[in-house]
PDB file of C-alpha atoms in Angstrom:
ATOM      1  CA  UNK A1328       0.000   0.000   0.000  1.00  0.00           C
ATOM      2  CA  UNK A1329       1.399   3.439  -0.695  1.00  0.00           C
ATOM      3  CA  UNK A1330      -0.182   6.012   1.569  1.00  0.00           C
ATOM      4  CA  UNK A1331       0.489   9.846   2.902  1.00  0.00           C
ATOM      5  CA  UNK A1332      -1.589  11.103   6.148  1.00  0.00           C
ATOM      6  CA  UNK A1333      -2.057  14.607   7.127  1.00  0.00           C
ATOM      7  CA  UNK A1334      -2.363  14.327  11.205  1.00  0.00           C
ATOM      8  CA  UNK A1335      -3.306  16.653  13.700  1.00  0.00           C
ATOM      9  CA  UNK A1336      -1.570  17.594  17.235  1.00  0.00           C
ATOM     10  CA  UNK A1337      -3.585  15.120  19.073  1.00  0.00           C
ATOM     11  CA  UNK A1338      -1.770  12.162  16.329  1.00  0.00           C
ATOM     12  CA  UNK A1339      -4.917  11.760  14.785  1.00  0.00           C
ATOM     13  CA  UNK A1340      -5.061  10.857  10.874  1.00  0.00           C
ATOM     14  CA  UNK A1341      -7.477  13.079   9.716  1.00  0.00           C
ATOM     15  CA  UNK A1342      -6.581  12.704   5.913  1.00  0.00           C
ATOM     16  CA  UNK A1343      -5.151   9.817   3.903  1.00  0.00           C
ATOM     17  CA  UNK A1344      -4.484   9.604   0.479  1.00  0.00           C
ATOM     18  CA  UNK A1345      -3.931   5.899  -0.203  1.00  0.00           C
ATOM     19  CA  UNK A1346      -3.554   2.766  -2.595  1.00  0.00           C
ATOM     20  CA  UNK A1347      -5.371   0.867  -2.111  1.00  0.00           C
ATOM     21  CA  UNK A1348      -7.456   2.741   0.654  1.00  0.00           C
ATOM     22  CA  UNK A1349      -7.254   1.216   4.048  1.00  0.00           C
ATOM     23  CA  UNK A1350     -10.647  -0.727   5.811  1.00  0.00           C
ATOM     24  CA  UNK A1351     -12.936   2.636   7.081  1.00  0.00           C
ATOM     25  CA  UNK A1352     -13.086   3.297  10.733  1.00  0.00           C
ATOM     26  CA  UNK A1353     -16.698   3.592  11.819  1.00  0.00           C
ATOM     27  CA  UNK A1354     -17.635   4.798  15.988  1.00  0.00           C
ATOM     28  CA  UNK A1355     -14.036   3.377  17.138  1.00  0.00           C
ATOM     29  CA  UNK A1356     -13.859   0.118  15.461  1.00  0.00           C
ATOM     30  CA  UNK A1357     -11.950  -0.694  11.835  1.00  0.00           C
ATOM     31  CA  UNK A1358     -14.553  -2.527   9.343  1.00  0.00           C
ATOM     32  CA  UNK A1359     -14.158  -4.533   6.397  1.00  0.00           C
ATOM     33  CA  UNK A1360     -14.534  -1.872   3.485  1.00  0.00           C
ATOM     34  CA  UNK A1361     -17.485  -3.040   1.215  1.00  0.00           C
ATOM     35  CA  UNK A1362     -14.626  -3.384  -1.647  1.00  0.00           C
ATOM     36  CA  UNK A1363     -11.467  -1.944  -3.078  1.00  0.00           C
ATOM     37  CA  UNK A1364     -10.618   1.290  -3.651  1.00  0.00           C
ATOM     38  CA  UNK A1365      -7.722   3.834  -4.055  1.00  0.00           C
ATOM     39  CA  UNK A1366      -8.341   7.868  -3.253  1.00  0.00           C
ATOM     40  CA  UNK A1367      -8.559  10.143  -0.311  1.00  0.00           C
ATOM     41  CA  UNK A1368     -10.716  10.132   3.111  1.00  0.00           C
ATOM     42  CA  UNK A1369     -11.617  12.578   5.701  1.00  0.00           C
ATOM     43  CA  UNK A1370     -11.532  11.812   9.216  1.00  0.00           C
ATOM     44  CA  UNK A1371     -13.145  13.400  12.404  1.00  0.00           C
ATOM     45  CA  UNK A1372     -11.398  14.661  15.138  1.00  0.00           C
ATOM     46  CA  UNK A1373     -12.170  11.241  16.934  1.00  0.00           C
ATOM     47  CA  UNK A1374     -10.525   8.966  14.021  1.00  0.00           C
ATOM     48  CA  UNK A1375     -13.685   8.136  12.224  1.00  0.00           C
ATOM     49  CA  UNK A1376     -13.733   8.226   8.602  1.00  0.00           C
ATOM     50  CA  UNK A1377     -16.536  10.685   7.385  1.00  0.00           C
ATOM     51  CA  UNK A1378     -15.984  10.725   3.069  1.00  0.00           C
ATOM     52  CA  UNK A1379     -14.108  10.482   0.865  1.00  0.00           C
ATOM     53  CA  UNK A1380     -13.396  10.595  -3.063  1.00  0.00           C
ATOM     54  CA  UNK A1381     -12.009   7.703  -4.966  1.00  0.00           C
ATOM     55  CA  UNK A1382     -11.987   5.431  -7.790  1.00  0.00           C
ATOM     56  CA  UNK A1383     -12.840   1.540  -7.756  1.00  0.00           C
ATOM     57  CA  UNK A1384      -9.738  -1.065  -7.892  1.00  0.00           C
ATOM     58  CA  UNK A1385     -12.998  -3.369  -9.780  1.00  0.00           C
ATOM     59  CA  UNK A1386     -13.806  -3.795 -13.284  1.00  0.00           C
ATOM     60  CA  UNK A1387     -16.342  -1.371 -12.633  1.00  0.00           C
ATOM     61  CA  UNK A1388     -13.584   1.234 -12.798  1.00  0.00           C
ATOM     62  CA  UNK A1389     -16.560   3.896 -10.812  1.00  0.00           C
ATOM     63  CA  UNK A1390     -15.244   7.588  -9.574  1.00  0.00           C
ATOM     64  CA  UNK A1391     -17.330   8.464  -6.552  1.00  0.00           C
ATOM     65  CA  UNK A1392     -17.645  10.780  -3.581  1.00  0.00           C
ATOM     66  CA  UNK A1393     -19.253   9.836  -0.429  1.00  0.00           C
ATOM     67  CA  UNK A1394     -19.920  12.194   3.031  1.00  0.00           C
ATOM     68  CA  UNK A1395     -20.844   9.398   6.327  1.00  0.00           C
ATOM     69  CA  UNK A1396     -22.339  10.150   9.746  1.00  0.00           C
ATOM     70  CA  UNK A1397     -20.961   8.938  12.616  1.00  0.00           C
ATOM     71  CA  UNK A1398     -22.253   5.515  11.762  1.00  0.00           C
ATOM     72  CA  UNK A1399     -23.318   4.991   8.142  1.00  0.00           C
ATOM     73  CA  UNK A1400     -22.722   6.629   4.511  1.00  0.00           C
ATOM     74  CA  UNK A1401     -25.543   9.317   3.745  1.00  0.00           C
ATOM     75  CA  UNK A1402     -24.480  11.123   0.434  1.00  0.00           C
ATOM     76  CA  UNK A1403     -23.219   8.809  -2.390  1.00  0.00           C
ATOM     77  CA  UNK A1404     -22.154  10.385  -6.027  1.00  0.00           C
ATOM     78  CA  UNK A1405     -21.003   7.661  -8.050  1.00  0.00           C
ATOM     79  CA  UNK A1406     -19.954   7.500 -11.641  1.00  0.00           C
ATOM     80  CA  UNK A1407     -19.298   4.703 -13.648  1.00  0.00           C
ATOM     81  CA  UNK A1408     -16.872   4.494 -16.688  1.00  0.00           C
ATOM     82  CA  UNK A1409     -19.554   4.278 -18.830  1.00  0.00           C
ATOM     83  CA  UNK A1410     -21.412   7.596 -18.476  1.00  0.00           C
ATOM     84  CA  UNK A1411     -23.459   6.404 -16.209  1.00  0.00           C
ATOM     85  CA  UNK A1412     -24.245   8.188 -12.725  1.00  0.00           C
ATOM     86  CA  UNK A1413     -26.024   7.720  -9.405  1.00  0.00           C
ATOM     87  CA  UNK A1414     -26.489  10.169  -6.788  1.00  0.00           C
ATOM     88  CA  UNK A1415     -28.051   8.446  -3.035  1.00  0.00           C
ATOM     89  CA  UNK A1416     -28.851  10.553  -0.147  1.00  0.00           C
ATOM     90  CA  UNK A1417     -29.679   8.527   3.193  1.00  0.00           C
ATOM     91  CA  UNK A1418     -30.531   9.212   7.247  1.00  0.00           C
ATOM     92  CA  UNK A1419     -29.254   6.739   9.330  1.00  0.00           C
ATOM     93  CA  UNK A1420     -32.753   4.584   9.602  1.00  0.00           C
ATOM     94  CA  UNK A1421     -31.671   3.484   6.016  1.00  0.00           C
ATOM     95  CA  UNK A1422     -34.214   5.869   4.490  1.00  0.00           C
ATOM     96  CA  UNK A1423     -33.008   6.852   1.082  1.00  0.00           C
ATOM     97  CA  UNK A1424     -33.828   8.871  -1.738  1.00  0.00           C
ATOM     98  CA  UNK A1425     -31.938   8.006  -4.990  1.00  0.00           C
ATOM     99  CA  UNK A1426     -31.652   8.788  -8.472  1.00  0.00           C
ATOM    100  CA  UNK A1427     -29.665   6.923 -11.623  1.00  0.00           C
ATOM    101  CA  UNK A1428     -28.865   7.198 -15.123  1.00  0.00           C
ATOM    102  CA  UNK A1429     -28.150   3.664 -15.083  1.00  0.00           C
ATOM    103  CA  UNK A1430     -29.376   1.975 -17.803  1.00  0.00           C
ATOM    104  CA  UNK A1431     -32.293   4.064 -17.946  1.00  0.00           C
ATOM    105  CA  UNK A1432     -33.531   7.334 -15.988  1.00  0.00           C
ATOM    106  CA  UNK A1433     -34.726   6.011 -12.514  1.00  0.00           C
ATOM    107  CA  UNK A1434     -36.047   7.801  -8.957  1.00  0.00           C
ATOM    108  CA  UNK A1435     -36.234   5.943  -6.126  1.00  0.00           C
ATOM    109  CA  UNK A1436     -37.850   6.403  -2.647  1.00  0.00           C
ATOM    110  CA  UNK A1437     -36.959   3.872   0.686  1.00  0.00           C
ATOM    111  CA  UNK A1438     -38.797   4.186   3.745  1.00  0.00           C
ATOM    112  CA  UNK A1439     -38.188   1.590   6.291  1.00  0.00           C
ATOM    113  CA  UNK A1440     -36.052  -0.787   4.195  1.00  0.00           C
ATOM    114  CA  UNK A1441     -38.964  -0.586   1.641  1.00  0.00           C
ATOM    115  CA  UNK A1442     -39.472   0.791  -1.762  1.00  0.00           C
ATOM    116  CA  UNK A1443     -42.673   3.092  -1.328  1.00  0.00           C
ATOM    117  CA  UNK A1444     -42.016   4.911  -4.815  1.00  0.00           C
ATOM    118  CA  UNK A1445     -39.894   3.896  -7.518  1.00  0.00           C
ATOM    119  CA  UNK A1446     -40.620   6.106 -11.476  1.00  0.00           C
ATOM    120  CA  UNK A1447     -40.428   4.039 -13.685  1.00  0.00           C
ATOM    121  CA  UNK A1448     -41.883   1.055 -11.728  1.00  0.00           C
ATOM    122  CA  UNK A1449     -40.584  -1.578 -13.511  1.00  0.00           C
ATOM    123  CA  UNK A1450     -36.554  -0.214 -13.390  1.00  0.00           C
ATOM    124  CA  UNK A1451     -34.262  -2.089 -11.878  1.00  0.00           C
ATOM    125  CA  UNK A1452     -34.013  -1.468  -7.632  1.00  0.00           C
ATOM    126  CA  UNK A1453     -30.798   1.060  -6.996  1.00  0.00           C
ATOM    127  CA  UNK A1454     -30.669  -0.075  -3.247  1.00  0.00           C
TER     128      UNK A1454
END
């Protein structure tokens, strides 16, 4: 891995620039990053990571740029190599608004873990 941090007096990393990026630190506790990646993150003044903005190490070859709470990801922009985009805002009960030029147009409502509106209704699910 090839990596610079920016740290502040405390000896807290609060920005790293890495490849591939390390596993996020979420309330205390390191967790398995969903999957590869290479770019930079932000960190709190407690250690958690809270964004970033990177590219995927998969075939997908995406560009994205997320902002997190304390405990989950709430703003996704994602870009695929193929002109293709998605842009996901989310509270931490997992409610979610999203929209997508994948494949097709799409805008998508969750409320409790559930679709309640999705135009057109026969796209594809985003979440």
């Amino acid at each position: 891995m090839k990596r610079i941090a920016v740290v502040d007096e405390k000896g807290t990393e609060r920005v790293v620039i890495a490849a591939p990026l390390p596993d996020p630190i979420i309330q205390g506790r390191r967790v398995k990053r969903a999957a590869p990646a290479s770019g930079i993150l932000i960190f709190d003044p407690k250690g958690n990571e809270r964004g970033g903005y990177g590219t995927s190490d998969t075939a997908d070859l995406g560009a994205f740029i997320t902002l997190d709470s304390e405990r989950d990801q709430v703003f996704t922009a994602y870009a695929n190599a193929v002109s293709e985009a998605t842009l996901s805002v989310a509270n931490d009960k997992h409610d979610i608004i999203a929209f997508s030029t994948y494949k097709q147009p799409v805008l998508e409502i969750v409320q409790d873990k559930k679709i309640i509106y999705k135009q057109p209704p026969n796209a594809p699910d985003l979440h």
